[in-house]
Short mmCIF file of C-alpha atoms in Angstrom, two decimals:
data_model
loop_
_atom_site.label_atom_id
_atom_site.label_comp_id
_atom_site.label_asym_id
_atom_site.label_seq_id
_atom_site.Cartn_x
_atom_site.Cartn_y
_atom_site.Cartn_z
CA MET A 263 47.61 -126.02 39.54
CA ILE A 264 44.14 -125.49 40.95
CA LYS A 265 44.28 -121.97 39.54
CA GLN A 266 44.49 -123.40 36.02
CA ARG A 267 41.63 -125.76 36.79
CA VAL A 268 39.42 -122.82 37.86
CA ALA A 269 40.36 -120.85 34.74
CA GLU A 270 39.52 -123.81 32.51
CA LEU A 271 36.10 -124.27 34.18
CA LEU A 272 35.32 -120.62 33.48
CA ARG A 273 36.48 -120.92 29.88
CA GLN A 274 34.29 -123.97 29.36
CA ALA A 275 31.34 -122.15 30.95
CA VAL A 276 31.67 -119.33 28.39
CA LYS A 277 31.78 -121.84 25.51
CA GLU A 278 28.72 -123.65 26.83
CA ALA A 279 26.81 -120.38 27.32
CA ILE A 280 27.52 -119.40 23.73
CA GLU A 281 26.62 -122.84 22.36
CA LYS A 282 23.32 -122.82 24.27
CA GLU A 283 22.71 -119.21 23.14
CA LEU A 284 22.52 -118.07 26.74
CA LEU A 285 25.10 -115.43 25.83
CA PRO A 286 25.96 -113.84 22.46
CA ALA A 287 28.94 -115.20 20.55
CA ALA A 288 32.23 -113.43 21.26
CA ALA A 289 35.95 -114.12 21.29
CA ILE A 290 37.03 -115.48 24.67
CA PRO A 291 39.89 -113.45 26.15
CA ASP A 292 42.55 -114.87 28.44
CA VAL A 293 40.84 -115.98 31.63
CA ALA A 294 42.59 -114.21 34.49
CA VAL A 295 42.07 -115.77 37.90
CA GLU A 296 43.32 -114.04 41.03
CA HIS A 297 43.08 -114.27 44.80
CA PRO A 298 40.50 -111.82 46.22
CA GLN A 299 41.81 -109.31 48.74
CA LYS A 300 39.06 -110.28 51.18
CA PRO A 301 38.95 -113.97 52.24
CA GLU A 302 35.16 -113.86 52.50
CA HIS A 303 35.02 -113.46 48.71
CA GLY A 304 36.46 -116.95 48.27
CA ASP A 305 39.74 -118.45 47.14
CA TYR A 306 39.71 -117.23 43.54
CA ALA A 307 37.98 -114.47 41.62
CA SER A 308 37.71 -113.68 37.94
CA SER A 309 36.79 -110.43 36.19
CA LEU A 310 36.08 -112.30 32.94
CA PRO A 311 32.46 -111.00 32.75
CA LEU A 312 33.78 -107.42 32.79
CA LYS A 313 36.05 -108.23 29.84
CA LEU A 314 33.19 -109.85 27.90
CA SER A 315 30.65 -107.14 28.59
CA ARG A 316 31.39 -104.83 25.66
CA ALA A 317 31.74 -107.59 23.05
CA MET A 318 28.56 -109.33 24.23
CA ARG A 319 26.64 -106.09 24.90
CA LYS A 320 25.48 -107.52 28.18
CA SER A 321 25.68 -106.39 31.77
CA PRO A 322 28.79 -107.86 33.47
CA LEU A 323 26.57 -109.00 36.34
CA VAL A 324 24.25 -110.89 33.98
CA ILE A 325 27.25 -112.57 32.33
CA ALA A 326 28.69 -113.46 35.76
CA GLU A 327 25.40 -115.01 36.90
CA THR A 328 25.13 -117.01 33.66
CA LEU A 329 28.69 -118.37 33.97
CA ALA A 330 28.28 -119.18 37.66
CA GLY A 331 25.28 -121.32 36.83
CA LEU A 332 27.22 -123.32 34.25
CA ILE A 333 30.22 -124.27 36.39
CA PRO A 334 29.61 -127.96 37.17
CA ALA A 335 29.80 -129.56 40.58
CA CYS A 336 33.27 -130.97 41.18
CA ASP A 337 35.46 -132.18 44.03
CA GLU A 338 37.58 -129.04 44.12
CA ILE A 339 34.85 -126.42 44.42
CA GLU A 340 32.49 -125.86 47.33
CA LYS A 341 30.57 -122.88 45.98
CA VAL A 342 30.45 -120.29 43.20
CA THR A 343 29.12 -116.81 43.90
CA VAL A 344 28.72 -113.55 41.99
CA ALA A 345 29.74 -110.09 43.18
CA HIS A 346 29.26 -106.56 41.82
CA PRO A 347 30.07 -105.22 39.35
CA GLY A 348 30.65 -108.57 37.62
CA PHE A 349 33.03 -110.93 39.41
CA VAL A 350 32.77 -114.70 39.65
CA ASN A 351 34.08 -115.89 43.01
CA ILE A 352 35.18 -119.48 43.68
CA THR A 353 35.47 -121.09 47.10
CA LEU A 354 37.43 -124.34 47.31
CA SER A 355 36.06 -127.38 49.08
CA GLY A 356 37.42 -128.01 52.56
CA LYS A 357 37.39 -131.75 51.92
CA TRP A 358 39.41 -131.32 48.73
CA LEU A 359 41.85 -128.97 50.48
CA ALA A 360 42.46 -131.54 53.21
CA SER A 361 43.12 -134.23 50.59
CA GLN A 362 45.97 -132.13 49.16
CA VAL A 363 48.09 -132.86 52.23
CA GLU A 364 48.53 -136.38 50.86
CA GLN A 365 49.54 -134.90 47.49
CA VAL A 366 52.24 -132.77 49.09
CA LEU A 367 53.59 -135.73 51.05
CA SER A 368 53.65 -137.97 47.98
CA GLN A 369 55.41 -135.40 45.77
CA LYS A 370 57.98 -134.54 48.47
CA GLU A 371 60.65 -132.10 47.27
CA SER A 372 59.13 -131.95 43.78
CA PHE A 373 55.96 -130.32 45.15
CA GLY A 374 55.46 -126.96 43.49
CA ASP A 375 57.36 -127.86 40.32
CA ILE A 376 55.60 -127.00 37.07
CA ASN A 377 56.38 -127.46 33.39
CA LEU A 378 56.07 -123.87 32.21
CA GLY A 379 59.42 -123.98 30.43
CA ASP A 380 59.01 -127.36 28.72
CA GLY A 381 62.79 -127.79 28.58
CA GLN A 382 63.59 -124.46 26.90
CA LYS A 383 67.27 -123.57 27.23
CA ILE A 384 67.96 -120.42 29.25
CA GLN A 385 71.38 -118.90 29.78
CA LEU A 386 71.42 -116.84 32.99
CA GLU A 387 74.43 -114.57 33.36
CA TYR A 388 75.01 -112.62 36.56
CA VAL A 389 77.67 -111.06 38.80
CA SER A 390 80.38 -111.01 36.06
CA VAL A 391 82.58 -108.59 38.00
CA ASN A 392 85.96 -107.83 36.40
CA PRO A 393 88.53 -110.27 37.87
CA THR A 394 90.47 -107.40 39.42
CA GLY A 395 89.60 -107.84 43.09
CA PRO A 396 87.07 -109.08 45.65
CA ILE A 397 83.31 -108.92 45.28
CA HIS A 398 81.64 -106.03 47.04
CA VAL A 399 78.21 -105.83 48.64
CA GLY A 400 76.47 -104.47 45.55
CA HIS A 401 77.67 -107.44 43.51
CA GLY A 402 76.28 -109.74 46.19
CA ARG A 403 72.77 -108.56 45.49
CA ALA A 404 73.04 -109.60 41.83
CA ALA A 405 74.62 -112.91 42.85
CA ILE A 406 71.74 -113.83 45.14
CA LEU A 407 69.01 -112.63 42.79
CA GLY A 408 70.58 -114.63 39.98
CA SER A 409 71.01 -117.86 41.90
CA ALA A 410 67.47 -117.74 43.33
CA LEU A 411 66.04 -117.03 39.87
CA ALA A 412 68.01 -119.98 38.47
CA ASN A 413 66.52 -122.26 41.15
CA VAL A 414 62.98 -121.14 40.36
CA LEU A 415 63.41 -121.43 36.59
CA LYS A 416 64.62 -125.01 37.02
CA SER A 417 61.54 -125.78 39.15
CA ALA A 418 59.44 -124.25 36.38
CA GLY A 419 60.75 -126.72 33.80
CA TYR A 420 63.51 -124.72 32.13
CA ASP A 421 66.95 -126.05 31.24
CA VAL A 422 69.08 -123.39 32.94
CA SER A 423 72.80 -122.75 32.53
CA SER A 424 74.22 -120.22 34.99
CA GLU A 425 77.20 -118.29 33.70
CA TYR A 426 79.86 -115.87 34.90
CA TYR A 427 81.29 -113.69 32.13
CA VAL A 428 84.96 -113.12 32.93
CA ASN A 429 86.01 -109.71 31.59
CA ASP A 430 89.64 -110.74 31.08
CA ALA A 431 90.30 -108.37 28.16
CA GLY A 432 90.42 -104.60 27.78
CA ASN A 433 91.71 -101.50 29.57
CA GLN A 434 90.60 -102.52 33.07
CA MET A 435 92.69 -105.65 32.87
CA ASP A 436 95.72 -103.68 31.67
CA ALA A 437 95.36 -101.42 34.71
CA TYR A 438 95.09 -104.49 36.96
CA TYR A 439 98.19 -106.10 35.46
CA ASN A 440 100.21 -102.92 35.88
CA SER A 441 98.99 -102.45 39.47
CA LEU A 442 99.90 -106.01 40.42
CA TYR A 443 103.30 -105.73 38.71
CA ALA A 444 104.05 -102.47 40.57
CA ARG A 445 103.15 -103.94 43.97
CA TYR A 446 105.16 -107.06 43.19
CA MET A 447 108.27 -105.01 42.32
CA GLN A 448 107.81 -102.71 45.33
CA ALA A 449 107.47 -105.68 47.69
CA LEU A 450 110.82 -106.95 46.38
CA GLY A 451 112.45 -103.57 47.05
CA HIS A 452 112.41 -102.20 43.51
CA ASP A 453 111.37 -98.69 42.56
CA CYS A 454 108.15 -98.97 40.51
CA GLU A 455 105.32 -96.44 40.44
CA MET A 456 101.67 -97.43 40.56
CA PRO A 457 99.77 -96.49 37.38
CA GLU A 458 97.47 -93.46 37.61
CA ASP A 459 94.45 -95.62 36.82
CA GLY A 460 95.67 -98.44 39.07
CA TYR A 461 93.90 -100.52 41.70
CA MET A 462 94.92 -99.28 45.14
CA GLY A 463 93.20 -101.82 47.38
CA ASP A 464 95.17 -103.74 50.01
CA TYR A 465 94.25 -106.97 48.24
CA ILE A 466 96.63 -106.06 45.36
CA LEU A 467 99.55 -106.11 47.80
CA ASP A 468 98.25 -109.36 49.29
CA PHE A 469 98.17 -110.95 45.81
CA ALA A 470 101.68 -109.64 45.10
CA LYS A 471 103.02 -111.18 48.33
CA GLN A 472 101.37 -114.50 47.47
CA ILE A 473 103.05 -114.44 44.06
CA ILE A 474 106.42 -113.78 45.71
CA GLU A 475 105.86 -116.76 48.02
CA GLU A 476 105.08 -118.97 45.03
CA LYS A 477 107.40 -117.60 42.34
CA GLY A 478 110.02 -115.55 44.17
CA ASP A 479 111.68 -112.91 41.99
CA ALA A 480 111.13 -114.86 38.76
CA TYR A 481 109.47 -111.90 37.03
CA VAL A 482 112.01 -109.23 37.99
CA SER A 483 114.54 -110.03 35.29
CA MET A 484 111.95 -110.47 32.52
CA PRO A 485 111.26 -107.74 29.95
CA LYS A 486 108.40 -105.71 31.37
CA ASP A 487 105.87 -106.69 28.68
CA ASP A 488 106.57 -110.38 29.26
CA ALA A 489 106.45 -109.92 33.02
CA LEU A 490 103.13 -108.07 32.81
CA LYS A 491 101.63 -110.87 30.75
CA ALA A 492 102.92 -113.61 33.06
CA ILE A 493 102.10 -111.89 36.35
CA GLY A 494 98.73 -110.80 34.95
CA ALA A 495 97.76 -114.40 34.17
CA VAL A 496 98.60 -115.42 37.74
CA GLY A 497 96.74 -112.38 39.09
CA VAL A 498 93.59 -113.17 37.13
CA THR A 499 93.60 -116.73 38.45
CA LYS A 500 93.96 -115.45 42.03
CA ALA A 501 91.15 -112.92 41.57
CA ILE A 502 88.82 -115.54 40.08
CA ASP A 503 89.68 -118.03 42.84
CA ALA A 504 88.85 -115.37 45.45
CA ILE A 505 85.55 -114.58 43.71
CA LYS A 506 84.67 -118.28 43.52
CA SER A 507 85.48 -118.72 47.20
CA ASP A 508 83.29 -115.76 48.23
CA LEU A 509 80.38 -116.97 46.10
CA LYS A 510 80.70 -120.52 47.37
CA THR A 511 80.23 -119.17 50.90
CA LEU A 512 76.76 -118.17 49.71
CA GLY A 513 76.20 -121.54 48.07
CA ILE A 514 76.62 -120.11 44.56
CA GLU A 515 78.52 -122.04 41.90
CA PHE A 516 78.34 -121.36 38.17
CA ASP A 517 77.93 -123.94 35.44
CA VAL A 518 80.17 -121.94 33.08
CA TRP A 519 82.96 -119.40 33.54
CA PHE A 520 83.13 -117.77 30.11
CA SER A 521 86.26 -115.87 29.06
CA GLU A 522 85.82 -112.60 27.17
CA ARG A 523 89.27 -113.14 25.64
CA SER A 524 88.03 -116.36 24.03
CA LEU A 525 85.71 -114.30 21.82
CA PHE A 526 88.75 -112.71 20.22
CA ASP A 527 90.97 -115.80 20.15
CA SER A 528 88.23 -117.88 18.46
CA GLY A 529 87.38 -115.29 15.80
CA GLN A 530 83.79 -114.92 17.08
CA TYR A 531 84.30 -111.20 17.68
CA ASP A 532 85.37 -110.72 14.04
CA THR A 533 82.38 -112.73 12.83
CA ALA A 534 79.91 -110.62 14.83
CA MET A 535 81.49 -107.38 13.55
CA ASP A 536 81.36 -108.66 9.96
CA MET A 537 77.66 -109.44 10.38
CA LEU A 538 77.01 -105.86 11.51
CA ASP A 539 79.05 -104.51 8.59
CA LYS A 540 77.10 -106.60 6.07
CA SER A 541 73.78 -105.48 7.55
CA ASN A 542 74.84 -101.85 6.87
CA HIS A 543 74.59 -100.90 10.55
CA THR A 544 78.17 -99.67 11.00
CA ALA A 545 80.08 -96.63 9.79
CA GLU A 546 83.53 -95.07 10.16
CA LYS A 547 83.33 -91.66 11.83
CA GLU A 548 86.00 -89.52 13.50
CA GLY A 549 88.53 -92.33 13.17
CA ALA A 550 86.34 -94.81 15.09
CA LYS A 551 83.90 -97.56 14.12
CA TRP A 552 80.30 -96.85 15.09
CA PHE A 553 77.12 -98.87 15.38
CA MET A 554 74.50 -96.72 13.65
CA SER A 555 71.84 -97.36 16.25
CA THR A 556 69.86 -94.21 15.38
CA SER A 557 68.62 -96.07 12.31
CA LEU A 558 66.96 -98.51 14.72
CA GLY A 559 65.28 -95.88 16.89
CA GLU A 560 68.08 -95.08 19.35
CA ASP A 561 68.77 -91.49 20.41
CA LYS A 562 72.43 -91.72 19.47
CA ASP A 563 74.94 -93.92 17.67
CA ASN A 564 77.43 -95.96 19.71
CA VAL A 565 81.16 -96.55 19.36
CA LEU A 566 82.23 -100.13 18.68
CA VAL A 567 85.96 -99.64 18.07
CA ARG A 568 87.88 -96.67 19.46
CA THR A 569 90.22 -94.49 17.44
CA ASN A 570 93.20 -96.43 18.82
CA GLY A 571 91.75 -99.66 17.43
CA THR A 572 90.63 -101.21 20.73
CA PRO A 573 87.07 -102.53 21.00
CA THR A 574 84.66 -101.06 23.54
CA TYR A 575 82.82 -103.11 26.15
CA PHE A 576 79.78 -102.75 23.93
CA ALA A 577 81.58 -104.42 21.02
CA SER A 578 82.60 -107.34 23.26
CA ASP A 579 78.99 -107.65 24.42
CA VAL A 580 77.83 -107.81 20.82
CA ALA A 581 80.11 -110.79 20.21
CA TYR A 582 79.15 -112.39 23.53
CA HIS A 583 75.43 -112.28 22.78
CA TYR A 584 76.05 -113.56 19.27
CA ASN A 585 77.82 -116.47 20.98
CA LYS A 586 74.92 -117.05 23.40
CA LEU A 587 71.96 -116.78 21.09
CA VAL A 588 73.40 -117.97 17.76
CA LEU A 589 76.41 -120.22 18.27
CA ARG A 590 75.29 -121.88 21.49
CA GLY A 591 71.62 -121.66 20.57
CA PHE A 592 70.03 -120.71 23.88
CA ASP A 593 66.32 -120.04 23.50
CA LYS A 594 66.65 -117.09 25.84
CA ALA A 595 69.37 -115.15 27.62
CA ILE A 596 68.85 -113.35 30.93
CA ASP A 597 71.46 -110.81 32.01
CA ILE A 598 71.59 -109.25 35.48
CA TRP A 599 73.44 -105.93 35.39
CA GLY A 600 74.22 -103.18 37.87
CA ALA A 601 72.49 -99.80 37.96
CA ASP A 602 75.34 -98.15 36.03
CA HIS A 603 74.42 -100.26 32.98
CA GLN A 604 70.87 -98.95 32.63
CA GLY A 605 71.75 -96.93 29.53
CA HIS A 606 73.24 -100.02 27.88
CA VAL A 607 69.93 -101.91 27.69
CA SER A 608 68.27 -100.29 24.68
CA ARG A 609 71.38 -100.34 22.48
CA MET A 610 71.92 -104.01 23.32
CA LYS A 611 68.38 -104.74 22.16
CA ALA A 612 68.97 -102.68 19.01
CA VAL A 613 72.16 -104.49 18.08
CA LEU A 614 70.40 -107.87 18.37
CA THR A 615 67.88 -106.64 15.82
CA ALA A 616 70.76 -105.61 13.56
CA LEU A 617 72.18 -109.15 13.87
CA GLY A 618 68.82 -110.63 12.91
CA ILE A 619 68.11 -111.91 16.44
CA ASP A 620 64.69 -111.40 18.03
CA GLU A 621 65.30 -108.92 20.86
CA GLN A 622 62.63 -110.69 22.94
CA ARG A 623 65.14 -113.50 23.41
CA LEU A 624 67.14 -111.23 25.71
CA HIS A 625 65.81 -110.12 29.09
CA ILE A 626 67.91 -107.71 31.14
CA ILE A 627 67.42 -107.18 34.88
CA ILE A 628 68.92 -104.03 36.39
CA THR A 629 69.78 -104.14 40.09
CA GLN A 630 69.76 -100.91 42.06
CA LEU A 631 72.13 -99.78 44.78
CA VAL A 632 72.43 -101.19 48.30
CA THR A 633 72.88 -99.05 51.41
CA LEU A 634 74.31 -100.78 54.46
CA LYS A 635 73.02 -99.59 57.83
CA ARG A 636 73.40 -100.38 61.51
CA GLY A 637 70.09 -99.14 62.81
CA LYS A 638 69.91 -95.56 61.54
CA GLU A 639 73.64 -95.21 60.91
CA ILE A 640 74.87 -95.65 57.33
CA VAL A 641 77.93 -97.90 57.05
CA ARG A 642 80.23 -96.70 54.28
CA VAL A 643 83.62 -98.29 54.80
CA SER A 644 85.25 -101.49 55.98
CA LYS A 645 86.47 -101.70 59.57
CA ARG A 646 89.47 -103.70 58.34
CA THR A 647 90.77 -101.69 55.41
CA GLY A 648 88.90 -98.39 55.27
CA ASP A 649 87.73 -99.33 51.78
CA LEU A 650 84.34 -100.48 50.52
CA ILE A 651 82.90 -103.40 52.47
CA THR A 652 83.41 -106.70 50.69
CA LEU A 653 80.73 -109.32 50.37
CA ARG A 654 82.82 -111.72 52.46
CA GLU A 655 82.93 -109.23 55.36
CA LEU A 656 79.14 -108.91 55.28
CA ILE A 657 78.71 -112.69 55.21
CA GLU A 658 81.08 -113.10 58.16
CA GLU A 659 79.10 -110.55 60.18
CA VAL A 660 75.50 -111.62 59.49
CA GLY A 661 75.74 -115.10 57.92
CA PRO A 662 74.95 -116.43 54.43
CA ASP A 663 71.24 -117.16 55.07
CA VAL A 664 70.61 -113.61 56.24
CA CYS A 665 72.49 -112.21 53.24
CA ARG A 666 70.39 -114.27 50.87
CA PHE A 667 67.04 -113.39 52.42
CA PHE A 668 67.74 -109.68 52.90
CA PHE A 669 69.06 -109.22 49.35
CA LEU A 670 65.96 -110.99 48.03
CA MET A 671 63.47 -108.91 50.03
CA ARG A 672 63.22 -106.08 47.51
CA SER A 673 62.62 -106.14 43.77
CA ALA A 674 65.80 -105.69 41.77
CA ASP A 675 64.70 -102.30 40.43
CA SER A 676 64.32 -100.70 43.87
CA GLN A 677 67.12 -99.36 46.01
CA MET A 678 67.41 -101.16 49.30
CA ASP A 679 68.63 -100.61 52.83
CA PHE A 680 70.38 -103.59 54.43
CA ASP A 681 70.04 -103.23 58.22
CA MET A 682 72.99 -105.15 59.67
CA GLU A 683 71.70 -104.57 63.20
CA LEU A 684 68.32 -106.13 62.44
CA ALA A 685 70.00 -108.93 60.48
CA VAL A 686 71.59 -110.46 63.60
CA GLN A 687 68.59 -110.14 65.91
CA GLN A 688 67.00 -113.37 67.10
CA SER A 689 63.46 -112.06 67.23
CA ASN A 690 60.33 -112.03 65.12
CA ASP A 691 61.31 -108.55 63.91
CA ASN A 692 64.01 -110.27 61.87
CA PRO A 693 62.20 -111.94 58.94
CA VAL A 694 64.95 -114.54 58.52
CA TYR A 695 64.64 -115.66 62.12
CA TYR A 696 60.83 -115.59 61.84
CA VAL A 697 60.77 -117.84 58.78
CA GLN A 698 63.49 -120.26 59.84
CA TYR A 699 62.05 -120.54 63.33
CA ALA A 700 58.78 -121.76 61.80
CA HIS A 701 60.66 -124.60 60.12
CA ALA A 702 62.55 -125.39 63.31
CA ARG A 703 59.28 -125.46 65.27
CA ILE A 704 57.81 -127.89 62.73
CA ALA A 705 60.87 -130.11 63.07
CA SER A 706 60.56 -130.05 66.87
CA ILE A 707 56.91 -131.18 66.68
CA LEU A 708 57.86 -134.12 64.49
CA ARG A 709 60.73 -135.00 66.85
CA LEU A 710 58.33 -134.95 69.80
CA ALA A 711 56.01 -137.32 67.96
CA ALA A 712 58.91 -139.63 67.14
CA ASP A 713 60.08 -139.58 70.78
CA LYS A 714 56.58 -140.59 71.83
CA GLY A 715 56.56 -143.39 69.25
CA ILE A 716 53.59 -141.95 67.37
CA ASP A 717 53.07 -143.40 63.90
CA TYR A 718 50.96 -141.04 61.78
CA ALA A 719 51.35 -142.86 58.44
CA ASP A 720 47.68 -143.87 58.46
CA GLY A 721 46.42 -140.48 59.64
CA ASP A 722 43.07 -139.47 58.17
CA VAL A 723 43.47 -136.05 56.52
CA SER A 724 39.68 -135.71 56.15
CA LEU A 725 39.71 -134.81 59.86
CA LEU A 726 41.48 -131.55 58.97
CA THR A 727 38.46 -129.26 59.14
CA HIS A 728 39.56 -126.43 61.45
CA GLU A 729 39.79 -123.10 59.63
CA ALA A 730 43.43 -122.64 60.75
CA GLU A 731 44.28 -126.04 59.25
CA LEU A 732 42.54 -125.27 55.97
CA SER A 733 44.09 -121.78 55.81
CA TYR A 734 47.53 -123.26 56.06
CA ILE A 735 46.80 -125.83 53.35
CA ARG A 736 45.54 -123.01 51.11
CA LYS A 737 48.81 -121.19 51.62
CA MET A 738 50.91 -124.27 50.78
CA LEU A 739 49.00 -124.72 47.53
CA TYR A 740 50.08 -121.25 46.38
CA LEU A 741 53.65 -122.47 45.82
CA PRO A 742 53.18 -123.60 42.19
CA GLU A 743 51.59 -120.21 41.46
CA ILE A 744 54.53 -118.39 43.05
CA ILE A 745 56.96 -120.41 40.94
CA GLU A 746 54.94 -119.63 37.80
CA GLN A 747 54.83 -115.92 38.67
CA ILE A 748 58.57 -115.65 39.29
CA ALA A 749 59.46 -117.69 36.21
CA SER A 750 57.28 -115.39 34.09
CA THR A 751 58.31 -112.04 35.60
CA HIS A 752 61.88 -112.89 36.70
CA GLU A 753 61.17 -111.37 40.12
CA PRO A 754 62.45 -113.75 42.83
CA HIS A 755 61.70 -111.32 45.67
CA HIS A 756 58.19 -112.84 45.81
CA LEU A 757 59.76 -115.87 47.53
CA THR A 758 60.49 -113.84 50.66
CA TYR A 759 56.92 -112.58 50.90
CA PHE A 760 55.56 -116.08 50.43
CA ALA A 761 57.92 -117.49 53.05
CA GLN A 762 56.78 -114.91 55.61
CA GLU A 763 53.11 -115.53 54.80
CA MET A 764 53.69 -119.26 55.24
CA ALA A 765 55.36 -118.67 58.59
CA THR A 766 52.47 -116.47 59.75
CA ALA A 767 49.91 -119.07 58.66
CA PHE A 768 51.81 -121.84 60.43
CA HIS A 769 52.23 -119.90 63.67
CA SER A 770 48.48 -119.18 63.60
CA PHE A 771 47.71 -122.88 63.06
CA TYR A 772 50.11 -123.89 65.85
CA LYS A 773 48.50 -121.43 68.25
CA GLN A 774 44.96 -122.61 67.54
CA CYS A 775 45.45 -126.32 66.92
CA ARG A 776 47.46 -128.38 69.37
CA VAL A 777 49.16 -131.09 67.32
CA VAL A 778 50.18 -133.84 69.75
CA THR A 779 47.12 -134.47 71.91
CA ASP A 780 45.40 -137.34 73.76
CA ASP A 781 43.19 -137.83 70.69
CA ALA A 782 45.18 -140.28 68.56
CA LYS A 783 43.21 -139.65 65.34
CA THR A 784 43.43 -135.87 65.56
CA THR A 785 47.13 -136.12 66.38
CA ALA A 786 47.85 -138.35 63.39
CA SER A 787 45.97 -136.12 60.95
CA ARG A 788 47.69 -132.96 62.21
CA LEU A 789 51.11 -134.59 62.15
CA LYS A 790 50.52 -135.30 58.47
CA LEU A 791 49.78 -131.63 57.93
CA VAL A 792 52.90 -130.67 59.88
CA ALA A 793 55.02 -133.08 57.81
CA ALA A 794 53.61 -131.54 54.62
CA ALA A 795 54.35 -128.07 56.00
CA LYS A 796 57.95 -129.08 56.61
CA THR A 797 58.25 -130.26 53.00
CA VAL A 798 56.94 -126.97 51.60
CA PHE A 799 59.01 -124.82 53.97
CA ALA A 800 62.18 -126.68 53.03
CA LYS A 801 61.33 -126.27 49.35
CA VAL A 802 60.86 -122.50 49.62
CA LEU A 803 64.01 -122.05 51.70
CA GLY A 804 65.88 -124.18 49.16
CA LEU A 805 64.66 -122.04 46.26
CA MET A 806 66.07 -119.02 48.10
CA GLY A 807 69.33 -120.91 48.61
CA MET A 808 68.91 -120.97 52.39
CA THR A 809 69.24 -123.71 54.97
CA ALA A 810 66.22 -125.25 56.69
CA PRO A 811 67.32 -125.53 60.35
CA GLU A 812 66.02 -128.40 62.46
CA THR A 813 66.72 -126.52 65.70
CA MET A 814 67.18 -122.87 66.69
#
């Protein structure tokens, strides 16, 4: 990345200034390089002199002027300037910028990839809804955030395994089994009450009817416990198949579907509990087994095993993270949880410490709630069933690309409004249309050139000197930085901002610089830029999991 190159030049300038005794000796802090808010200040700016001022007992402006004078002439940099109160500003060379078009074209779809991760193994777990029914809109947000983050982490050099944790054990599953059994019996004309804590959605009856079509009345004559177990197994498969189908509509497929029940069947749950016992972090109180998290700085202790002997969700999560970080040896685990799990974060970190696992190996992202709107009207229920709107219904109404972009537009920790009316508009007010139209316009320019038989393979990119051309190249070169930022912060919403900025820069270029003209040399050079733009647009849309339309 050019950003790293600029940072290294500044670092070397400090070393040289100290060696030549132009500046006092001092430890060199991390060299932060950022984009100035005002374009006239250059392409990059560093506040390094401000950081060095106290240690060197020098004015930041004096330090900045000294460093600026020691940055050597090079192909990438056109000029170095100093600004109050002590910034070093770097302006990139137009000639070098133009040459980067060839780099983009040569790297093709790998452009933007970096090796930040160096092959580290990351397990990314998201969605993980209980297999008791269809995915709702709120779950869709986590699904899209997770899949986009997985794409970016792979581009950043990490070995990523995406995982769905199937909660197929515990009280919720018992309620699901009993609900499905009741609907099955009722559909066959038998008197059977729904459980008080049952699942009342229409999909339960649909599943029951499907089971009747496949199995008939095979479960009626069975002892109830056996029937519950058998019909429950079929019901879980149907729920998981429905979840997989909905996710696939969004282009999301998991590498691993991990069964919670397997933790118990394999003995891993018992092993994790034994480890907590031996570390003296558990106690028996009030007939239950507790994790004594107050000894690790928590406000309260937490129940692991209830008085009736059944483990809590927390206990299962302890075993699951032991499996991830110890048995399977992932370098890092990233969990994406819903807003109702906020209080679970600190105790999960505490229990890792109790197991002897560095808590920094676990990063938890909390997604906030989604409000569906049509214009100003809040949409609360499904038109079909009167229940909560499912993810599939939303996809059918607005399309998978719109779902992906809209759910990515806000950071995970902020609540969001999803405007279904705006989502289907074909206008520049709709950011999805605005971004995808830019790609389609690029494709149309290249088609026009092909129709005219124009060969731009030998185009001279040094002819790209117009400010609109160079501005667009600058924007393309930000992609590796965006990938680095997202991989470091786990905030994929930056992709949507970058995509819109790229679209704006391209529309500005297109307005100011006619591509296919009577000047063959200018045409060839600009077609190269357009081809590079298409590559970068497709890459960004791909990272978001969206299509790159050729026509609109």
